[in-house]
Coordinates of C-alpha atoms in Angstrom, one line a residue:
M1 CA 0.0 0.0 0.0
D2 CA 2.9 2.3 0.8
I3 CA 4.5 1.7 -2.6
V4 CA 1.3 2.6 -4.4
R5 CA 1.2 6.0 -2.7
Q6 CA 4.8 6.6 -3.7
L7 CA 4.3 5.6 -7.4
L8 CA 1.0 7.4 -7.9
P9 CA 2.6 10.9 -8.4
I10 CA 5.0 9.4 -11.0
I11 CA 2.2 7.6 -12.8
L12 CA 0.1 10.8 -12.8
M13 CA 3.0 12.9 -14.1
L14 CA 3.6 10.4 -17.0
G15 CA 0.0 10.5 -17.9
L16 CA -0.1 14.3 -17.8
M17 CA 3.1 14.4 -19.9
Y18 CA 1.5 12.1 -22.5
F19 CA -1.6 14.3 -22.8
M20 CA 0.4 17.6 -22.9
L21 CA 3.3 16.6 -25.2
F22 CA 2.6 13.5 -27.2
L23 CA -1.0 13.9 -28.2
P24 CA -0.7 17.5 -29.6
E25 CA 2.4 16.5 -31.5
K26 CA 0.7 13.5 -33.0
K27 CA -2.3 15.8 -34.1
R28 CA 0.1 18.4 -35.6
K29 CA 2.0 15.8 -37.5
A30 CA -1.3 14.3 -38.9
A31 CA -2.4 17.8 -40.0
F32 CA 0.9 18.5 -41.7
T33 CA 0.8 15.2 -43.6
K34 CA -2.8 15.9 -44.7
M35 CA -1.8 19.5 -45.9
V36 CA 1.2 18.1 -47.9
S37 CA -0.9 15.4 -49.5
E38 CA -3.5 17.9 -50.6
L39 CA -1.0 20.3 -52.4
K40 CA -1.9 21.0 -56.0
I41 CA -0.7 23.1 -58.8
N42 CA -1.5 26.8 -58.5
D43 CA -1.6 26.7 -54.7
E44 CA 0.3 29.6 -53.1
V45 CA 2.5 28.3 -50.3
T46 CA 5.0 29.6 -47.8
T47 CA 8.2 27.5 -47.2
R48 CA 9.9 27.1 -43.8
G49 CA 12.5 29.5 -45.1
G50 CA 9.9 32.2 -45.7
I51 CA 9.8 32.0 -49.5
I52 CA 6.3 32.6 -50.9
G53 CA 5.5 31.2 -54.3
K54 CA 3.0 29.4 -56.5
I55 CA 3.3 25.7 -57.2
V56 CA 3.9 25.1 -61.0
K57 CA 5.1 21.5 -60.9
L58 CA 4.4 18.7 -58.4
D59 CA 6.2 15.4 -58.1
E60 CA 6.0 12.7 -55.4
E61 CA 8.8 14.1 -53.4
T62 CA 9.3 17.7 -54.7
I63 CA 7.5 20.8 -55.7
T64 CA 8.6 23.6 -58.0
L65 CA 7.7 27.1 -56.9
E66 CA 7.5 30.2 -59.1
T67 CA 8.4 33.3 -57.1
G68 CA 8.3 37.0 -57.9
S69 CA 7.5 38.9 -61.0
D70 CA 10.5 37.6 -62.8
R71 CA 9.0 34.1 -62.6
T72 CA 12.0 32.5 -60.9
K73 CA 11.5 28.8 -60.4
I74 CA 12.9 27.0 -57.3
K75 CA 12.7 23.3 -56.5
F76 CA 11.9 22.2 -52.9
S77 CA 11.2 19.1 -51.0
K78 CA 7.5 18.8 -50.1
N79 CA 8.5 18.8 -46.4
A80 CA 9.8 22.4 -46.9
V81 CA 6.3 23.7 -47.1
A82 CA 5.2 25.4 -43.9
S83 CA 1.7 26.5 -44.9
V84 CA -0.7 27.0 -47.8
R85 CA -1.7 30.6 -48.2
T86 CA -5.4 31.2 -48.7
E87 CA -6.8 34.2 -50.4
V88 CA -9.6 36.1 -48.8
A89 CA -12.5 36.6 -51.3
E90 CA -13.5 40.2 -51.6

């Protein structure tokens, strides 16, 4: 009985750590995987490095972005995409 009282705080801390650290990370990873799988040509994206561009070519592992008015094309890994920019309809 005495051992149960000593182990209970440790068990509660491990349970709390699971709910505060591992579950949110799992949800974030699932949302990122879904976003990357739904990328399509003409989507405007922001990379982790801060580059904003429009997808002009899409492969299994890479995307090609067109940036700026001079239409520069840069090839990135799909994992480099941080977010898909959405336009607000006016």
